Short mmCIF file of C-alpha atoms in Angstrom, two decimals:
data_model
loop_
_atom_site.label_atom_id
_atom_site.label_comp_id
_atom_site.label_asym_id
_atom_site.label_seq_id
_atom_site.Cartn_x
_atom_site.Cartn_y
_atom_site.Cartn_z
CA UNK A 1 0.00 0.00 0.00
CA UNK A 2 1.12 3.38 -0.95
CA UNK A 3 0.58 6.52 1.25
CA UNK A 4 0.25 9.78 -0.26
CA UNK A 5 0.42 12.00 3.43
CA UNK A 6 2.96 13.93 4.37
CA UNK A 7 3.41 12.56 8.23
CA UNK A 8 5.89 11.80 10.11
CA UNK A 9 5.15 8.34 11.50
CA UNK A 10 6.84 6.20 9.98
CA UNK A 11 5.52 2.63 9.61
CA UNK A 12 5.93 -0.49 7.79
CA UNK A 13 4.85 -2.09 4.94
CA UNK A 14 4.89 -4.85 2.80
CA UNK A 15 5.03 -3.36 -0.79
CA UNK A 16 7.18 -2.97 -3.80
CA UNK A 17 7.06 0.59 -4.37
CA UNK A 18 7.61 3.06 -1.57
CA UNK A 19 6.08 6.52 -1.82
CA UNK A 20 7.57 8.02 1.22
CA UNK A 21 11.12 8.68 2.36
CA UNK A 22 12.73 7.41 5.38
CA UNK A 23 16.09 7.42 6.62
CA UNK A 24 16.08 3.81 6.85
CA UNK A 25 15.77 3.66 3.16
CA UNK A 26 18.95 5.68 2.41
CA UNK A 27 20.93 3.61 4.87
CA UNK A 28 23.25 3.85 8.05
CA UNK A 29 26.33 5.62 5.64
CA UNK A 30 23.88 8.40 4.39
CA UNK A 31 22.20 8.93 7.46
CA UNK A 32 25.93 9.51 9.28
CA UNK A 33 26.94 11.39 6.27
CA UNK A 34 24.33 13.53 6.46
CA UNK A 35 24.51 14.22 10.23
CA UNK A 36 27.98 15.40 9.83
CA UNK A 37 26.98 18.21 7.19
CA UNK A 38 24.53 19.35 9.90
CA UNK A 39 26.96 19.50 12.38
CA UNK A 40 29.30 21.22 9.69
CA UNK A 41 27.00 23.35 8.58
CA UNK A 42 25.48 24.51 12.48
CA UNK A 43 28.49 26.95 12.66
CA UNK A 44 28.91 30.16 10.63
CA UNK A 45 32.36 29.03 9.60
CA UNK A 46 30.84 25.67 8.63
CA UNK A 47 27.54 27.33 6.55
CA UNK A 48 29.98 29.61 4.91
CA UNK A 49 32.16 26.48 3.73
CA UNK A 50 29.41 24.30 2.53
CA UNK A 51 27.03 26.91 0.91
CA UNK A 52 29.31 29.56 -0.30
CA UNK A 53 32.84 28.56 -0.81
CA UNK A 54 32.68 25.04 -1.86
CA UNK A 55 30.03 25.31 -5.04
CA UNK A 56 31.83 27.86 -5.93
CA UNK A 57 35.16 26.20 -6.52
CA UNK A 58 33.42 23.21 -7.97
CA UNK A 59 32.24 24.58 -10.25
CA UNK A 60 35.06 27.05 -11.29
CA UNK A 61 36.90 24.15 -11.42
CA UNK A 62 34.98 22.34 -13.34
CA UNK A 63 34.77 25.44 -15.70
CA UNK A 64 38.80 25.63 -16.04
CA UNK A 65 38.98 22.63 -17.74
CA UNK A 66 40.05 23.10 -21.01
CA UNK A 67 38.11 21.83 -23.54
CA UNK A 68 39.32 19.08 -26.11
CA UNK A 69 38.83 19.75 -29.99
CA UNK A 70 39.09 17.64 -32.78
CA UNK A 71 40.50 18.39 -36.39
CA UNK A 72 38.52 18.96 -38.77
CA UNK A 73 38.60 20.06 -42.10
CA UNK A 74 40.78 22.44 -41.26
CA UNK A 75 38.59 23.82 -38.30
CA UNK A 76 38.11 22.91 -35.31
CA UNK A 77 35.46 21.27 -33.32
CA UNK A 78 34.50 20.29 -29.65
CA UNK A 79 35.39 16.49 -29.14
CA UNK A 80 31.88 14.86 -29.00
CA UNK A 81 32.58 12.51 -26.45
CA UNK A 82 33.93 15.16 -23.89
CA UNK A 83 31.32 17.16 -24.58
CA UNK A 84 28.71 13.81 -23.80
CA UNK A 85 30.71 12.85 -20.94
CA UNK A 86 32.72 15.38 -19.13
CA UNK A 87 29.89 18.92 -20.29
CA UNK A 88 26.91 17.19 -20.66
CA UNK A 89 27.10 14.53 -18.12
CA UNK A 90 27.68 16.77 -15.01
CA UNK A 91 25.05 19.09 -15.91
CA UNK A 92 22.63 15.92 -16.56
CA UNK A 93 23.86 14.86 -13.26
CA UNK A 94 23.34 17.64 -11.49
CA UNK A 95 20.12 17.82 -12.78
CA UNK A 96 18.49 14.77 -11.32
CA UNK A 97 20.03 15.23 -8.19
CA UNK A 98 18.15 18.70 -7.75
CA UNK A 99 14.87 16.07 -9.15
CA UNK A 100 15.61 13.82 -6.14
CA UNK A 101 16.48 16.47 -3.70
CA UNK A 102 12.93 17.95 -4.37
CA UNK A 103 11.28 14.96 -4.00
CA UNK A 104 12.82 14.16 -0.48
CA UNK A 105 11.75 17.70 0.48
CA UNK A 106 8.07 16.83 -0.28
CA UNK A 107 8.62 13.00 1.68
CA UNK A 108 8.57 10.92 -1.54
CA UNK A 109 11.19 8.75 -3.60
CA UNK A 110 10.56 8.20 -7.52
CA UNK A 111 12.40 4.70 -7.68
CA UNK A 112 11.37 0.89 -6.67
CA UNK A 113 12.20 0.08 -3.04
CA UNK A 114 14.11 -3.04 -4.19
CA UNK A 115 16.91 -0.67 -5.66
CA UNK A 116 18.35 2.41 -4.08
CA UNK A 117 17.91 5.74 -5.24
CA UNK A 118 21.77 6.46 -6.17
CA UNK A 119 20.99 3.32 -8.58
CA UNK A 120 18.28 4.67 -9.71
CA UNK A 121 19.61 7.85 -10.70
CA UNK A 122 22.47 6.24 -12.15
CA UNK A 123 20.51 4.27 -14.31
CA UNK A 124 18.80 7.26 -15.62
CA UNK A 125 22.27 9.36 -16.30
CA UNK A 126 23.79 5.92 -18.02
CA UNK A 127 20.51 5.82 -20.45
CA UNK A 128 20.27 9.54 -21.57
CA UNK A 129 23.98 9.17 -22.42
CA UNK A 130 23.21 6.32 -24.05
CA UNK A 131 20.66 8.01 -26.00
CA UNK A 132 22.71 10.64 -27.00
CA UNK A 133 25.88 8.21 -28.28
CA UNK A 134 23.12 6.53 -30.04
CA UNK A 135 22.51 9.58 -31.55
CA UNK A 136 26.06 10.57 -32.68
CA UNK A 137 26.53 6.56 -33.35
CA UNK A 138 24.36 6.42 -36.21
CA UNK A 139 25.02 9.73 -37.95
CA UNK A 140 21.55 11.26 -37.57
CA UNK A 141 22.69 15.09 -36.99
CA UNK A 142 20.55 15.78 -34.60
CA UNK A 143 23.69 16.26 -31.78
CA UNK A 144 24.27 19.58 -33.73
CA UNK A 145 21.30 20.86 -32.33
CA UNK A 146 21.38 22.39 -29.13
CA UNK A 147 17.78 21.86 -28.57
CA UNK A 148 17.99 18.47 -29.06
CA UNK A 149 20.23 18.39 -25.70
CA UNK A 150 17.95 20.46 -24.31
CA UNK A 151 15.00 17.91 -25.03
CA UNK A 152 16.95 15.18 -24.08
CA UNK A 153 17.74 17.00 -20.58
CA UNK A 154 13.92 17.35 -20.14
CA UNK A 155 13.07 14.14 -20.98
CA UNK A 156 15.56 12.57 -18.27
CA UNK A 157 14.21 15.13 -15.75
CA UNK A 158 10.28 14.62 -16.51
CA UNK A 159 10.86 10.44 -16.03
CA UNK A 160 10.90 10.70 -12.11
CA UNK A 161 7.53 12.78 -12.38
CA UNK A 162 6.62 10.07 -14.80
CA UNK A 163 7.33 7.13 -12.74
CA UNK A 164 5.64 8.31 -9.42
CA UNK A 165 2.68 9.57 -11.31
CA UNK A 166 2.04 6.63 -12.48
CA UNK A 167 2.38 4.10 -9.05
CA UNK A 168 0.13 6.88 -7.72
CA UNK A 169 -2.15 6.71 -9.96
CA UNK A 170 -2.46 3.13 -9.96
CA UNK A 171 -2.81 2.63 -6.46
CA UNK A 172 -5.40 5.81 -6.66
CA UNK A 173 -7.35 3.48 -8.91
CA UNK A 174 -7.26 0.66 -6.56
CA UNK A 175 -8.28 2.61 -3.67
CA UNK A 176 -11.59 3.51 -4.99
CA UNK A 177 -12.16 0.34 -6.81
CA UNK A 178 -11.96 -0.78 -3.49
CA UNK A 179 -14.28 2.04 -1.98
CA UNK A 180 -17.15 1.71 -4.58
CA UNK A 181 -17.01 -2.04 -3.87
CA UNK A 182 -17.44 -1.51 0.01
CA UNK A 183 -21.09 -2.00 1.84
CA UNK A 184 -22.68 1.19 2.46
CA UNK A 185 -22.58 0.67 6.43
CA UNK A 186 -18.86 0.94 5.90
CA UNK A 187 -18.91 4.47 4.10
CA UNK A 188 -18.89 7.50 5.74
CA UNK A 189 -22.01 10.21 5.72
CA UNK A 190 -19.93 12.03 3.50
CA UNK A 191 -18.60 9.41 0.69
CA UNK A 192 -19.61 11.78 -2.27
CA UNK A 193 -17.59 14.16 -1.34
CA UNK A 194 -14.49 15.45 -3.20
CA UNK A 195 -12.24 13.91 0.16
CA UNK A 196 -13.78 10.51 0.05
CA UNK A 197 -13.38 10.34 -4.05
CA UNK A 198 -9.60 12.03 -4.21
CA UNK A 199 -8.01 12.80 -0.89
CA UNK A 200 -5.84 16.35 -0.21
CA UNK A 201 -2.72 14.69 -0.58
CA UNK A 202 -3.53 12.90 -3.38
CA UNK A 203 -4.50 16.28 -4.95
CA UNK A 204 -1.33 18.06 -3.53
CA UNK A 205 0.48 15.11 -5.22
CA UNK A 206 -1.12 16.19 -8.90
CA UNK A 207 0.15 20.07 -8.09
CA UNK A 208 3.19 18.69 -7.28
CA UNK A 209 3.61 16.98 -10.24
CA UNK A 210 2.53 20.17 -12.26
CA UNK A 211 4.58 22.36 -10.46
CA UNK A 212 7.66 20.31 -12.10
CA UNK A 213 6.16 21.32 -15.95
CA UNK A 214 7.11 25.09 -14.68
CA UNK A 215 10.27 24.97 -14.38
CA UNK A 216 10.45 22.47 -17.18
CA UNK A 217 9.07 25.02 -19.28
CA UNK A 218 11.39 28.08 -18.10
CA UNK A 219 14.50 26.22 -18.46
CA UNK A 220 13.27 24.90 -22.42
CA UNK A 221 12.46 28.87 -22.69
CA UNK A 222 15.63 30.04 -21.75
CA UNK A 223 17.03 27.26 -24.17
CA UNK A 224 15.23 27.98 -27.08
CA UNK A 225 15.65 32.11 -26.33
CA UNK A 226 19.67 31.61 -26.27
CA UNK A 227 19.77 29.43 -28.71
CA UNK A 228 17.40 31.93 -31.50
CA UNK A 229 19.63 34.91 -30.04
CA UNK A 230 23.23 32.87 -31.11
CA UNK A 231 21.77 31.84 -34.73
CA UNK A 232 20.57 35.18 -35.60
CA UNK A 233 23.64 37.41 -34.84
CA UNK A 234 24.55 39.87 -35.15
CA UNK A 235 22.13 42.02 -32.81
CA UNK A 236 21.81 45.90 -32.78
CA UNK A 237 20.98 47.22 -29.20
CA UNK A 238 16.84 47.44 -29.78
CA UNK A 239 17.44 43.45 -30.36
CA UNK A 240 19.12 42.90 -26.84
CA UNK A 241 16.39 44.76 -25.36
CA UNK A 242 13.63 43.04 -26.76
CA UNK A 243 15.47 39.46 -25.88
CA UNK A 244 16.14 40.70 -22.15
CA UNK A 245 12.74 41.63 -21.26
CA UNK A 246 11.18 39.19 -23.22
CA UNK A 247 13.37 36.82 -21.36
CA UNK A 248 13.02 38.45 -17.77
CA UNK A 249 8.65 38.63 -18.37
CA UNK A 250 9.08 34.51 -19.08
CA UNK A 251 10.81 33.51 -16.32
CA UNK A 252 9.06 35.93 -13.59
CA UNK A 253 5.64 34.73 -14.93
CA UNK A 254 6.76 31.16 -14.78
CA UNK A 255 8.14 31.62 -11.16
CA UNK A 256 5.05 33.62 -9.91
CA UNK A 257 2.91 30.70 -11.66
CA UNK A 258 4.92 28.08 -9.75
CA UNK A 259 4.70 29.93 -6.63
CA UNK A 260 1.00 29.84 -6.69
CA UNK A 261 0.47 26.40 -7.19
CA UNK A 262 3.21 25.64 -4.30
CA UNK A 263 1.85 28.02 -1.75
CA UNK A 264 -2.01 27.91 -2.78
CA UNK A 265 -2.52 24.39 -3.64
CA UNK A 266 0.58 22.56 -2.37
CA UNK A 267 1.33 24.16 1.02
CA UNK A 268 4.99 23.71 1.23
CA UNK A 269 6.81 26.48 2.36
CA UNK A 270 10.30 24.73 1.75
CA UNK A 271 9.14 23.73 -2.23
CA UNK A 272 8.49 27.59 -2.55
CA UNK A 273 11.93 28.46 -0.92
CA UNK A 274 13.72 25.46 -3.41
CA UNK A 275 11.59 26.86 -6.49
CA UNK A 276 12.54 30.64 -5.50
CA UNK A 277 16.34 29.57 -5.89
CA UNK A 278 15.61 27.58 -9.03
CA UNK A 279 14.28 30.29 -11.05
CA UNK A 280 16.43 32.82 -10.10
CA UNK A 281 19.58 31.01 -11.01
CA UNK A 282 17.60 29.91 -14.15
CA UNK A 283 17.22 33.41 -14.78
CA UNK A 284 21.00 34.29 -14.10
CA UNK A 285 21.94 31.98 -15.81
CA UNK A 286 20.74 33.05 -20.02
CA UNK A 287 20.52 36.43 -18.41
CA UNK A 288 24.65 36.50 -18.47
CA UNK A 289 24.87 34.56 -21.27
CA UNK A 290 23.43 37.63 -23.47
CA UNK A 291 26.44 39.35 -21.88
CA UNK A 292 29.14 37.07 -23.03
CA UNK A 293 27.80 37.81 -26.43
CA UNK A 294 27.94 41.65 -26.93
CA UNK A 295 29.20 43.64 -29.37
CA UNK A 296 30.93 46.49 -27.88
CA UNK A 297 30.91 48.71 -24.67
CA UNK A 298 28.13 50.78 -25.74
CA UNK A 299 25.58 47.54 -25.70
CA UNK A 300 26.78 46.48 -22.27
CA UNK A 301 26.25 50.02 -20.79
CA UNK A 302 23.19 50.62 -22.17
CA UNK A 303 21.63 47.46 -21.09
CA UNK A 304 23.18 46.93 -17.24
CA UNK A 305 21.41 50.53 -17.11
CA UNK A 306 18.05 49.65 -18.57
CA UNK A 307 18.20 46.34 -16.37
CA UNK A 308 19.38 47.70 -13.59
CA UNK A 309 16.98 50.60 -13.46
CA UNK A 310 14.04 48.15 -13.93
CA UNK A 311 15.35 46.66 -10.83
CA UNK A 312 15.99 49.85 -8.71
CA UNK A 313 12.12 49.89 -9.83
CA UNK A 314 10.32 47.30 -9.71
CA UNK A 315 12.09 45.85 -6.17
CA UNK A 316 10.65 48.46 -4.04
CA UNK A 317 7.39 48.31 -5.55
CA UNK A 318 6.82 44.60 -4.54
CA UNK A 319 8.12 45.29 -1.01
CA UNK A 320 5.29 47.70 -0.90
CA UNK A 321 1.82 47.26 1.20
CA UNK A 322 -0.62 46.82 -1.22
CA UNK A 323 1.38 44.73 -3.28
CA UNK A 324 2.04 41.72 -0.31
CA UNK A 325 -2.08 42.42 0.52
CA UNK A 326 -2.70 41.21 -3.42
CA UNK A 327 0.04 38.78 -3.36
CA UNK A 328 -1.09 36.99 0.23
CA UNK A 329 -4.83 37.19 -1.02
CA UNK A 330 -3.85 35.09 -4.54
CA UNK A 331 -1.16 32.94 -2.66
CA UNK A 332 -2.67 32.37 0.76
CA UNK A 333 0.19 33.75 2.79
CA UNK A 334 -1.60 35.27 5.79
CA UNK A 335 -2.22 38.71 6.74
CA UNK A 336 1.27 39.96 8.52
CA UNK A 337 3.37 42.43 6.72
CA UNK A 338 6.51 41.65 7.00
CA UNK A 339 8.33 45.13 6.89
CA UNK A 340 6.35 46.17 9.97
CA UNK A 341 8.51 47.97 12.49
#
């Protein structure tokens, strides 16, 4: 039996999938390794270590390693299985670690119980590489295109979503089967209501599950923005604008969408911290990438003033009153302003 509630008894049960996550599940190793980044991380020193200083050098080391190139015709061209392996790999990787991390932080696992979830995530790294030799192996073309990667990259990340949409689902199905088959002496007063037919958390469980197509869709966005911007250089100034805003109204509708359905439908105040973080570094992230890309002086100027002005802007204006009164009416936040004296 599967439960969808986020509790914290823990009991057990005799079933192949598991829908909630325990400590017992990961193991006595993780369990100790994770105690001693909470005792690292209860000191200043510690915090600063683990959240500042080392991502940072992970990942400018990962970034100074030089890149290998193949001859080619006379030019030359990024070697494809560094780029599968060594680029694409770590940023796959990455990826569906941030899946499973969000997933423990609403109490379930994706994978079967009889494997572990490092196996499982594993096996889903091994087979969108896989894909992608396959790709390469047989001459297609289609590695040429960066949205292909991009696709790919989705396609790994949506099959966690996939997988525990469906064993919920199922065992939905079963559990009112099951219901609609009982005697009516053993049905509540109320068994046409929405609770009896689909429970909260089995509804918070379909939000969830949407909430992931959000920041699928801002990260294919961003994708798909960068990648237009690159094949149609070069840009006059009026084009950086238009991609900038167009880029900045995407991802702020996508993030305000996302933090509706977590705060209004899911209730999870860590999911809307997680998802806060996500789509600003999502943002960051094809927001520089315009700046690698410029021109000349003038460009750069005139847009870290026009961005940077919309900011000095717009900032202050959601910190005001009337704008947290709208926003905790639409999000469900409750009534205390938080810039009270």
């Amino acid at each position: 039996m599967i439960t969808f509630r986020q509790t914290r008894a823990r009991r057990e049960r005799s079933r192949a999938w598991s829908a909630v996550s325990s400590s017992s599940q990961a193991g006595a190793a993780a369990d100790a390794g994770r105690a001693r980044l909470a005792g690292l991380a209860a000191r200043a020193g510690g915090r600063t270590l683990v959240l500042t200083v080392a991502p940072v050098a992970v990942v400018v080391a990962w970034c100074a390693v030089p890149l290998r190139t193949d001859a080619a015709g006379g030019a030359e061209r990024l070697n494809f299985w560094f780029f599968l392996v060594f680029y694409y790999g770590t940023y796959n990787a990455v990826a569906l670690a941030l899946v499973t991390q969000i997933f423990r932080v609403y109490a379930l696992t994706w994978w079967p119980r009889a494997v572990s979830g490092v196996l499982a995530n594993v096996a889903s790294w091994l087979g969108a590489l896989a894909l992608g030799a396959l790709a390469h192996a047989l001459g297609t073309g289609v590695e040429r295109h960066p949205m292909a990667w991009t696709a790919l990259t989705l396609l790994t990340l949506l099959l966690p979503v996939a997988v525990s949409f469906v064993v919920i689902q199922r065992h939905h199905r079963r559990t009112l089967a099951r219901r609609a088959a009982a005697p009516n002496e053993q049905r509540p007063l109320m068994a046409t209501s929405a609770e009896w037919r689909a429970p909260a958390s089995y509804r918070r469980f379909l939000w969830f599950c949407a909430s992931f197509l959000l920041w699928h869709a801002a990260l294919a966005a961003g994708e798909y923005l960068a990648s237009a911007y690159i094949a149609t250089l070069p840009h006059s100034t009026r084009d950086e604008l238009f991609y900038v805003y167009l880029w900045i109204f995407i991802v702020n509708a996508l993030s305000l969408a996302a933090g509706w359905v977590v705060s209004a439908r899911i209730n999870s105040w860590p999911l809307q911290y997680v998802y806060t973080l996500y789509f600003f570094t999502t943002y960051f992230i094809f927001y520089r990438n315009l700046f690698a890309r410029l021109e000349s002086p003038e460009q750069v100027v005139l847009l870290q003033l026009s961005t940077s002005l919309g900011v000095a802007l717009v900032y202050p204006l959601r910190m005001a009153r009337w704008v947290y009164r709208l926003l905790a009416c639409v999000c469900r936040w409750g009534d205390d302003y938080p810039y009270d004296a």
